[in-house]
Amino acid sequence: MERVTVDLGDRSYEIVIGPGILDALGDEAVKLGTGEKMAIVSNPKVFGLYGERVRRSLAGRGFNVGEVIIPDGEIHKNMDSVDHILTELLKMKLDRSSVVVALGGGVIGDIACFAASLYMRGIACLQVPTTLLSQVDSSVGGKTGVNHELGKNMIGTFYQPSLVWIDIDVLQTLERREVLAGIAEVIKYGVIRDQDLFSFMKDNAQKVLELDPDSIVHIIKRSCKIKADIVSEDEREAGVRAILNFGHTIGHALETLTGYDKLLHGEAVSIGMCYEAILSNALGKTGDETVREIKSIVEDYGLPSGMPEGIAPGSIMDTMMLDKKAVGGSLRFILPDRIGSVSIEKDIDKDYIIKVLRA
Ligand SMILES: NC(=O)c1ccc[n+]([C@@H]2O[C@H](COP(=O)([O-])OP(=O)(O)OC[C@H]3O[C@@H](n4cnc5c(N)ncnc54)[C@H](O)[C@@H]3O)[C@@H](O)[C@H]2O)c1
C-alpha cells in the first residue's frame, strides 16, 4: 500500500493506493473516528460491480451502511441528483457525525462530495474513485459540484474528503477508452511538473496500457503527489493551482462545443495540450521539440491530437471566453516552457490564438 498526504492543517487527509484494497476500506474508515452511519453514493454500474464488497467491508467494522444510487452519466451531474441524495440522507437519518462514501468515477465523486458538503452544513466524505481519471485527478483536491444548463461545473464548493481510497484492481473492468482518458491527465502532470513521469509514460506505454500493477501504482502515486503538493500550496486556485488546467482551456471549450457526448474529458484535454503547446511555441516560449514530444506521446497512446471536424476556431474562442477560467474578460493559458515546467500566461492577443487554432 502506498500513501500520499494532502497537507491542509486540520483538514489534511491520506490518499491510499494499492491493488485489492477495496475490502480493507472498513479498517481504515474506523480510524477516522466518525459516527457509525454511512451512505454509499454510486451508480447502478459501479455499485453492481463493487458496491457489495464496499458495503461488507464497512459493515464488518460496525458501520451502519445505506446506499443511494443515481443514474450513470455526466447528464445526471445536476442539482436533481443532489436533491435526491440529500432527501435519501435525511430519510436515513444521517447526522452530523455521519459519512458519505462516493463510490464511482469523477461524476459520482463530484456529486456525492458536493451533497456531503451541503448536508447539515457539511459531513465527512470518503472518495473511493473507480476510474483512472478520478484516481489521478478528481478525487483529490476538494473541488466538488455539478453542471448547470448554462455551464459545466458552474455550481460547487471546495470541500476536502477525509480519505481517498484507491484500489487499482477496479480498473480491470473499465473500458479502454476511459483508461486512455485518465492517461491524458497523467501525461498532463508530466508536462506541468515532472519530466521523469513524462519519460516513464513514454518508455512504458505497453505496460501502462496492460495495466501492469507496479506501473499503475507508480503513475497514480506520482500524479496524486503532484496534485497534493499543488493543492496544499494553493487550495482555492488563487495562484499555482491553475497549472493543473494545462490543456483544459481549449479542452473545456471542445467538450462544450461537441455537446459532451463526442469527446471524453481526457480526450478533449489531450487535444487541448497539443494546441496549447503549439501556442506556446508560436509565442516563442518553447521549442519545436516540446510540441513534438507532447504530440507524439499523446498519439502513441492512441489519444486524439487534432481538432474534431467542423469546429471553427472562432467558436472555440467564444466558448473559452464564457468559461469560468476566463477572468474579467481575459483568457488564461497554461503554457509549457519545456517538459516538466509551465507558466501561466494572460492577455494573449485573441487574433493570435485564433491563428494558432487554425494551424
Ligand atoms: N473535481 C475535480 O477536480 C475534477 C477533475 C477532473 C474531472 N472532474 C469531473 O470528473 C468527471 C469525469 O469523470 P470520469 O472520467 O471518471 O467519468 P465517469 O464518472 O462518468 O465514469 C466513466 C464511466 O465509467 C464507469 N465506471 C466507473 N468506474 C468503473 C469501473 N471500475 N469499471 C467499469 N466501469 C466503470 C462509469 O459508470 C461511467 O459510465 C467529469 O464530470 C469532470 O468534470 C472533476
Short mmCIF file of C-alpha atoms and ligand atoms in Angstrom, two decimals:
data_model
loop_
_atom_site.label_atom_id
_atom_site.label_comp_id
_atom_site.label_asym_id
_atom_site.label_seq_id
_atom_site.Cartn_x
_atom_site.Cartn_y
_atom_site.Cartn_z
CA MET A 1 0.00 0.00 0.00
CA GLU A 2 1.30 3.43 -0.92
CA ARG A 3 0.29 6.59 0.91
CA VAL A 4 0.30 10.26 -0.07
CA THR A 5 -0.76 13.02 2.32
CA VAL A 6 -2.63 16.14 1.29
CA ASP A 7 -1.31 18.62 3.81
CA LEU A 8 -4.01 21.10 4.77
CA GLY A 9 -3.59 21.52 8.53
CA ASP A 10 -6.54 20.10 10.44
CA ARG A 11 -8.20 19.18 7.12
CA SER A 12 -5.25 17.03 5.97
CA TYR A 13 -6.07 13.58 4.60
CA GLU A 14 -4.49 10.45 3.21
CA ILE A 15 -4.62 9.04 -0.28
CA VAL A 16 -4.08 5.28 -0.08
CA ILE A 17 -3.20 3.35 -3.25
CA GLY A 18 -2.81 -0.36 -3.84
CA PRO A 19 -4.11 -3.50 -5.51
CA GLY A 20 -7.06 -5.30 -3.93
CA ILE A 21 -7.57 -2.85 -1.07
CA LEU A 22 -11.33 -2.38 -1.51
CA ASP A 23 -12.08 -4.97 1.19
CA ALA A 24 -9.88 -3.14 3.70
CA LEU A 25 -11.75 0.18 3.48
CA GLY A 26 -13.62 -0.56 6.74
CA ASP A 27 -10.33 -1.00 8.65
CA GLU A 28 -9.15 2.45 7.55
CA ALA A 29 -12.55 4.13 7.98
CA VAL A 30 -12.66 3.08 11.64
CA LYS A 31 -9.54 5.16 12.28
CA LEU A 32 -11.33 8.34 11.21
CA GLY A 33 -13.44 8.32 14.39
CA THR A 34 -16.72 9.24 12.69
CA GLY A 35 -20.22 8.22 13.70
CA GLU A 36 -21.50 4.81 12.64
CA LYS A 37 -23.94 5.84 9.92
CA MET A 38 -22.68 5.83 6.33
CA ALA A 39 -24.30 6.21 2.92
CA ILE A 40 -22.61 4.83 -0.18
CA VAL A 41 -23.43 7.01 -3.20
CA SER A 42 -22.88 5.24 -6.51
CA ASN A 43 -24.44 4.43 -9.87
CA PRO A 44 -26.01 1.09 -10.95
CA LYS A 45 -22.96 0.01 -12.98
CA VAL A 46 -20.28 0.63 -10.34
CA PHE A 47 -22.47 -0.42 -7.42
CA GLY A 48 -23.28 -3.65 -9.25
CA LEU A 49 -19.57 -4.36 -9.67
CA TYR A 50 -18.15 -3.22 -6.31
CA GLY A 51 -20.94 -1.99 -4.04
CA GLU A 52 -21.40 -5.19 -2.10
CA ARG A 53 -17.68 -5.52 -1.32
CA VAL A 54 -17.51 -1.96 -0.04
CA ARG A 55 -20.70 -2.38 1.98
CA ARG A 56 -19.44 -5.62 3.53
CA SER A 57 -16.07 -4.13 4.40
CA LEU A 58 -17.70 -1.19 6.19
CA ALA A 59 -20.46 -3.20 7.87
CA GLY A 60 -17.82 -5.68 9.04
CA ARG A 61 -16.26 -2.91 11.11
CA GLY A 62 -19.56 -1.96 12.72
CA PHE A 63 -20.80 0.77 10.37
CA ASN A 64 -24.49 1.06 9.63
CA VAL A 65 -24.42 1.35 5.82
CA GLY A 66 -27.15 2.57 3.47
CA GLU A 67 -26.92 3.34 -0.21
CA VAL A 68 -28.11 5.97 -2.68
CA ILE A 69 -27.98 5.02 -6.34
CA ILE A 70 -28.18 7.70 -9.01
CA PRO A 71 -28.26 7.12 -12.77
CA ASP A 72 -24.97 6.82 -14.64
CA GLY A 73 -23.62 9.64 -16.78
CA GLU A 74 -22.47 13.25 -16.97
CA ILE A 75 -26.01 14.24 -17.93
CA HIS A 76 -27.10 13.39 -14.37
CA LYS A 77 -24.42 15.57 -12.77
CA ASN A 78 -27.02 18.15 -11.81
CA MET A 79 -28.99 19.58 -8.92
CA ASP A 80 -31.75 16.97 -9.31
CA SER A 81 -29.26 14.26 -8.34
CA VAL A 82 -28.01 16.35 -5.42
CA ASP A 83 -31.57 16.91 -4.24
CA HIS A 84 -32.26 13.18 -4.47
CA ILE A 85 -29.14 12.33 -2.46
CA LEU A 86 -29.96 14.89 0.24
CA THR A 87 -33.51 13.54 0.53
CA GLU A 88 -32.22 9.99 0.93
CA LEU A 89 -29.66 11.06 3.54
CA LEU A 90 -32.44 12.74 5.52
CA LYS A 91 -34.64 9.65 5.24
CA MET A 92 -31.76 7.51 6.51
CA LYS A 93 -31.44 9.99 9.39
CA LEU A 94 -27.75 10.64 8.86
CA ASP A 95 -26.47 13.10 11.45
CA ARG A 96 -23.52 15.46 11.65
CA SER A 97 -21.13 12.65 12.54
CA SER A 98 -22.22 10.50 9.57
CA VAL A 99 -20.28 9.83 6.38
CA VAL A 100 -20.91 9.84 2.63
CA VAL A 101 -18.88 7.29 0.65
CA ALA A 102 -18.51 8.25 -3.03
CA LEU A 103 -18.04 5.01 -4.99
CA GLY A 104 -17.53 5.67 -8.71
CA GLY A 105 -15.78 7.86 -11.25
CA GLY A 106 -15.43 11.63 -11.30
CA VAL A 107 -19.14 12.20 -11.85
CA ILE A 108 -20.13 10.33 -8.69
CA GLY A 109 -17.24 11.84 -6.70
CA ASP A 110 -18.15 15.40 -7.69
CA ILE A 111 -21.88 15.00 -6.95
CA ALA A 112 -21.59 12.91 -3.77
CA CYS A 113 -18.98 15.11 -2.09
CA PHE A 114 -20.95 18.22 -3.13
CA ALA A 115 -24.02 16.74 -1.41
CA ALA A 116 -21.85 15.88 1.64
CA SER A 117 -20.64 19.49 1.76
CA LEU A 118 -24.25 20.72 1.92
CA TYR A 119 -25.84 18.16 4.24
CA MET A 120 -26.18 19.71 7.71
CA ARG A 121 -23.58 22.27 6.57
CA GLY A 122 -21.06 19.56 5.82
CA ILE A 123 -20.48 15.93 6.84
CA ALA A 124 -17.44 13.76 6.15
CA CYS A 125 -16.98 12.35 2.70
CA LEU A 126 -14.78 9.40 1.60
CA GLN A 127 -13.69 9.13 -2.01
CA VAL A 128 -13.44 5.64 -3.48
CA PRO A 129 -12.59 6.51 -7.10
CA THR A 130 -13.05 3.75 -9.68
CA THR A 131 -11.86 5.31 -12.97
CA LEU A 132 -8.24 6.14 -13.73
CA LEU A 133 -9.23 9.79 -14.25
CA SER A 134 -10.83 10.00 -10.83
CA GLN A 135 -7.92 8.13 -9.21
CA VAL A 136 -5.27 10.52 -10.56
CA ASP A 137 -7.29 13.71 -10.52
CA SER A 138 -10.88 14.37 -9.50
CA SER A 139 -10.93 12.53 -6.14
CA VAL A 140 -8.05 14.67 -4.83
CA GLY A 141 -8.17 18.38 -4.11
CA GLY A 142 -11.70 19.06 -2.92
CA LYS A 143 -13.39 20.55 -5.98
CA THR A 144 -16.97 19.30 -5.85
CA GLY A 145 -20.01 20.30 -7.84
CA VAL A 146 -22.49 19.80 -10.64
CA ASN A 147 -23.23 21.20 -14.07
CA HIS A 148 -25.83 23.86 -14.81
CA GLU A 149 -27.59 24.09 -18.15
CA LEU A 150 -25.68 27.35 -18.65
CA GLY A 151 -22.26 25.84 -17.95
CA LYS A 152 -20.20 22.85 -16.84
CA ASN A 153 -19.16 22.60 -13.17
CA MET A 154 -20.67 26.02 -12.52
CA ILE A 155 -22.27 25.13 -9.18
CA GLY A 156 -19.99 23.77 -6.50
CA THR A 157 -17.90 24.01 -3.37
CA PHE A 158 -14.35 23.48 -2.21
CA TYR A 159 -14.76 20.60 0.22
CA GLN A 160 -11.95 18.20 1.02
CA PRO A 161 -12.62 14.49 1.54
CA SER A 162 -11.49 12.76 4.75
CA LEU A 163 -9.87 9.88 2.85
CA VAL A 164 -9.17 8.83 -0.75
CA TRP A 165 -9.10 5.03 -1.14
CA ILE A 166 -7.71 3.84 -4.49
CA ASP A 167 -7.93 0.17 -5.43
CA ILE A 168 -6.19 -0.22 -8.79
CA ASP A 169 -7.80 -3.62 -9.44
CA VAL A 170 -11.12 -1.94 -10.24
CA LEU A 171 -9.54 -0.58 -13.44
CA GLN A 172 -9.75 -4.11 -14.88
CA THR A 173 -13.46 -3.60 -15.60
CA LEU A 174 -13.06 -0.08 -17.00
CA GLU A 175 -13.50 0.41 -20.75
CA ARG A 176 -10.23 1.03 -22.58
CA ARG A 177 -11.38 4.43 -23.83
CA GLU A 178 -11.96 5.50 -20.21
CA VAL A 179 -8.49 4.25 -19.23
CA LEU A 180 -6.99 6.38 -22.00
CA ALA A 181 -8.90 9.43 -20.79
CA GLY A 182 -7.17 9.02 -17.42
CA ILE A 183 -3.80 8.58 -19.12
CA ALA A 184 -4.20 12.03 -20.69
CA GLU A 185 -4.28 13.56 -17.20
CA VAL A 186 -1.16 11.61 -16.18
CA ILE A 187 0.66 12.98 -19.25
CA LYS A 188 -0.52 16.43 -18.14
CA TYR A 189 1.17 16.00 -14.73
CA GLY A 190 4.38 15.06 -16.52
CA VAL A 191 4.30 18.19 -18.65
CA ILE A 192 3.47 20.60 -15.81
CA ARG A 193 5.76 19.29 -13.07
CA ASP A 194 7.59 16.03 -13.66
CA GLN A 195 9.89 15.23 -16.54
CA ASP A 196 10.59 11.77 -15.05
CA LEU A 197 6.90 10.90 -15.03
CA PHE A 198 6.67 12.06 -18.66
CA SER A 199 9.65 9.85 -19.58
CA PHE A 200 8.16 6.94 -17.66
CA MET A 201 4.91 7.31 -19.61
CA LYS A 202 6.88 7.48 -22.86
CA ASP A 203 9.06 4.46 -22.14
CA ASN A 204 6.43 2.20 -20.56
CA ALA A 205 3.35 2.69 -22.73
CA GLN A 206 2.88 -1.03 -23.24
CA LYS A 207 2.95 -1.82 -19.51
CA VAL A 208 0.68 1.10 -18.67
CA LEU A 209 -1.85 0.05 -21.30
CA GLU A 210 -1.77 -3.53 -19.99
CA LEU A 211 -2.49 -2.10 -16.51
CA ASP A 212 0.67 -3.64 -15.09
CA PRO A 213 0.10 -3.16 -11.31
CA ASP A 214 3.53 -1.72 -10.46
CA SER A 215 3.36 0.78 -13.32
CA ILE A 216 -0.20 1.80 -12.47
CA VAL A 217 0.57 2.28 -8.77
CA HIS A 218 3.63 4.32 -9.76
CA ILE A 219 1.78 6.70 -12.10
CA ILE A 220 -1.18 7.14 -9.73
CA LYS A 221 1.12 7.82 -6.78
CA ARG A 222 3.20 10.38 -8.73
CA SER A 223 0.07 12.09 -10.09
CA CYS A 224 -1.57 12.24 -6.66
CA LYS A 225 1.66 13.55 -5.08
CA ILE A 226 1.90 16.36 -7.64
CA LYS A 227 -1.75 17.29 -7.18
CA ALA A 228 -1.48 17.00 -3.37
CA ASP A 229 1.55 19.32 -3.29
CA ILE A 230 -0.12 21.90 -5.52
CA VAL A 231 -3.40 21.78 -3.57
CA SER A 232 -1.54 22.06 -0.25
CA GLU A 233 0.13 25.19 -1.58
CA ASP A 234 -2.94 26.79 -3.14
CA GLU A 235 -6.21 25.11 -2.13
CA ARG A 236 -8.56 27.62 -3.75
CA GLU A 237 -6.74 28.29 -7.01
CA ALA A 238 -5.56 31.78 -6.20
CA GLY A 239 -2.27 31.07 -7.96
CA VAL A 240 -0.25 27.95 -8.75
CA ARG A 241 -3.24 25.53 -8.73
CA ALA A 242 -4.16 26.97 -12.12
CA ILE A 243 -1.30 24.99 -13.71
CA LEU A 244 -3.43 21.86 -13.28
CA ASN A 245 -5.55 23.35 -16.06
CA PHE A 246 -2.91 22.77 -18.74
CA GLY A 247 -4.81 21.52 -21.80
CA HIS A 248 -8.12 22.44 -20.18
CA THR A 249 -8.66 25.97 -21.53
CA ILE A 250 -9.03 24.66 -25.07
CA GLY A 251 -10.17 21.21 -23.84
CA HIS A 252 -13.21 22.53 -21.95
CA ALA A 253 -14.28 24.60 -24.98
CA LEU A 254 -14.09 21.49 -27.16
CA GLU A 255 -16.20 19.50 -24.69
CA THR A 256 -18.82 22.23 -24.70
CA LEU A 257 -18.82 22.63 -28.48
CA THR A 258 -19.15 18.89 -29.09
CA GLY A 259 -22.06 18.64 -26.65
CA TYR A 260 -20.25 16.50 -24.01
CA ASP A 261 -21.11 13.30 -25.86
CA LYS A 262 -18.41 13.01 -28.54
CA LEU A 263 -15.25 13.60 -26.56
CA LEU A 264 -14.43 12.27 -23.11
CA HIS A 265 -12.92 14.85 -20.78
CA GLY A 266 -9.44 13.29 -21.09
CA GLU A 267 -9.69 13.21 -24.89
CA ALA A 268 -10.55 16.91 -25.01
CA VAL A 269 -7.64 17.63 -22.65
CA SER A 270 -5.31 15.67 -24.89
CA ILE A 271 -6.23 17.82 -27.92
CA GLY A 272 -6.02 20.91 -25.69
CA MET A 273 -2.49 20.00 -24.55
CA CYS A 274 -1.31 19.67 -28.16
CA TYR A 275 -2.74 23.05 -29.19
CA GLU A 276 -1.62 24.85 -26.05
CA ALA A 277 1.90 23.54 -26.75
CA ILE A 278 1.65 24.90 -30.31
CA LEU A 279 0.51 28.25 -28.89
CA SER A 280 3.48 28.30 -26.52
CA ASN A 281 5.81 27.55 -29.42
CA ALA A 282 4.22 30.23 -31.60
CA LEU A 283 4.76 32.76 -28.83
CA GLY A 284 8.42 31.77 -28.63
CA LYS A 285 8.07 30.33 -25.12
CA THR A 286 9.12 26.80 -26.00
CA GLY A 287 10.97 25.00 -28.78
CA ASP A 288 9.63 22.75 -31.55
CA GLU A 289 10.83 19.71 -29.62
CA THR A 290 8.30 20.26 -26.80
CA VAL A 291 5.43 20.36 -29.28
CA ARG A 292 6.73 17.21 -30.98
CA GLU A 293 7.17 15.35 -27.66
CA ILE A 294 3.65 16.14 -26.44
CA LYS A 295 2.01 15.31 -29.76
CA SER A 296 3.92 12.06 -30.13
CA ILE A 297 3.21 10.74 -26.61
CA VAL A 298 -0.48 11.55 -26.99
CA GLU A 299 -0.59 9.75 -30.34
CA ASP A 300 1.45 6.79 -29.06
CA TYR A 301 -1.27 6.14 -26.50
CA GLY A 302 -3.94 6.41 -29.18
CA LEU A 303 -5.33 9.65 -27.80
CA PRO A 304 -6.56 12.37 -30.19
CA SER A 305 -4.24 15.25 -31.07
CA GLY A 306 -6.12 17.10 -33.85
CA MET A 307 -9.22 19.28 -33.87
CA PRO A 308 -12.51 17.43 -34.27
CA GLU A 309 -14.10 18.14 -37.65
CA GLY A 310 -16.47 21.06 -38.02
CA ILE A 311 -15.23 23.10 -35.06
CA ALA A 312 -14.48 26.68 -36.10
CA PRO A 313 -11.57 28.45 -34.32
CA GLY A 314 -13.82 31.48 -33.75
CA SER A 315 -16.37 29.38 -31.86
CA ILE A 316 -13.61 27.86 -29.68
CA MET A 317 -12.53 31.40 -28.86
CA ASP A 318 -16.08 32.49 -27.98
CA THR A 319 -16.63 29.42 -25.82
CA MET A 320 -13.33 29.89 -23.98
CA MET A 321 -14.40 33.44 -23.12
CA LEU A 322 -17.53 32.07 -21.40
CA ASP A 323 -15.59 29.54 -19.28
CA LYS A 324 -15.12 30.33 -15.60
CA LYS A 325 -11.36 30.23 -16.20
CA ALA A 326 -11.74 33.48 -18.14
CA VAL A 327 -11.31 36.18 -15.52
CA GLY A 328 -12.54 39.72 -16.24
CA GLY A 329 -12.75 39.08 -19.97
CA SER A 330 -9.14 37.89 -20.12
CA LEU A 331 -8.19 34.33 -21.05
CA ARG A 332 -5.64 32.46 -19.01
CA PHE A 333 -3.45 29.82 -20.64
CA ILE A 334 -1.03 27.38 -19.07
CA LEU A 335 1.85 27.13 -21.50
CA PRO A 336 4.76 24.68 -21.38
CA ASP A 337 8.28 26.15 -21.23
CA ARG A 338 9.68 22.63 -21.54
CA ILE A 339 8.59 19.17 -20.41
CA GLY A 340 8.21 19.43 -16.61
CA SER A 341 7.63 23.17 -16.40
CA VAL A 342 4.82 25.53 -17.37
CA SER A 343 3.93 29.16 -16.85
CA ILE A 344 0.63 30.99 -16.59
CA GLU A 345 0.00 33.48 -19.40
CA LYS A 346 -2.74 36.10 -19.62
CA ASP A 347 -3.63 38.74 -22.19
CA ILE A 348 -2.56 36.84 -25.29
CA ASP A 349 -3.87 38.55 -28.40
CA LYS A 350 -7.15 36.90 -29.47
CA ASP A 351 -6.40 37.03 -33.20
CA TYR A 352 -3.14 35.30 -32.49
CA ILE A 353 -4.91 32.48 -30.63
CA ILE A 354 -7.37 32.04 -33.50
CA LYS A 355 -4.45 31.83 -35.93
CA VAL A 356 -2.88 29.05 -33.88
CA LEU A 357 -6.19 27.18 -33.60
CA ARG A 358 -6.46 27.33 -37.36
CA ALA A 359 -2.95 25.90 -37.83
N1 LIG B 1 -13.35 17.59 -9.08
C1 LIG B 1 -12.32 17.66 -9.87
O1 LIG B 1 -11.26 18.19 -9.52
C2 LIG B 1 -12.42 17.09 -11.25
C3 LIG B 1 -11.26 16.95 -12.04
C4 LIG B 1 -11.38 16.34 -13.29
C5 LIG B 1 -12.62 15.89 -13.73
N2 LIG B 1 -13.72 16.07 -12.95
C6 LIG B 1 -15.04 15.59 -13.38
O2 LIG B 1 -14.99 14.17 -13.48
C7 LIG B 1 -16.00 13.76 -14.39
C8 LIG B 1 -15.43 12.69 -15.30
O3 LIG B 1 -15.06 11.58 -14.50
P1 LIG B 1 -14.76 10.16 -15.12
O4 LIG B 1 -13.89 10.31 -16.30
O5 LIG B 1 -14.32 9.29 -14.02
O6 LIG B 1 -16.17 9.72 -15.72
P2 LIG B 1 -17.44 8.97 -15.09
O7 LIG B 1 -17.54 9.17 -13.64
O8 LIG B 1 -18.61 9.34 -15.94
O9 LIG B 1 -17.09 7.44 -15.36
C9 LIG B 1 -16.97 6.99 -16.69
C10 LIG B 1 -17.79 5.69 -16.92
O10 LIG B 1 -17.10 4.60 -16.33
C11 LIG B 1 -17.99 3.87 -15.49
N3 LIG B 1 -17.16 3.27 -14.46
C12 LIG B 1 -16.61 3.87 -13.39
N4 LIG B 1 -15.78 3.04 -12.75
C13 LIG B 1 -15.82 1.88 -13.41
C14 LIG B 1 -15.15 0.63 -13.25
N5 LIG B 1 -14.23 0.43 -12.29
N6 LIG B 1 -15.45 -0.38 -14.11
C15 LIG B 1 -16.34 -0.17 -15.12
N7 LIG B 1 -16.97 0.98 -15.35
C16 LIG B 1 -16.71 2.00 -14.51
C17 LIG B 1 -18.98 4.88 -15.03
O11 LIG B 1 -20.17 4.27 -14.58
C18 LIG B 1 -19.17 5.71 -16.30
O12 LIG B 1 -20.07 5.05 -17.16
C19 LIG B 1 -16.46 14.99 -15.14
O13 LIG B 1 -17.73 15.34 -14.66
C20 LIG B 1 -15.43 16.04 -14.76
O14 LIG B 1 -15.98 17.33 -14.73
C21 LIG B 1 -13.64 16.64 -11.73
#
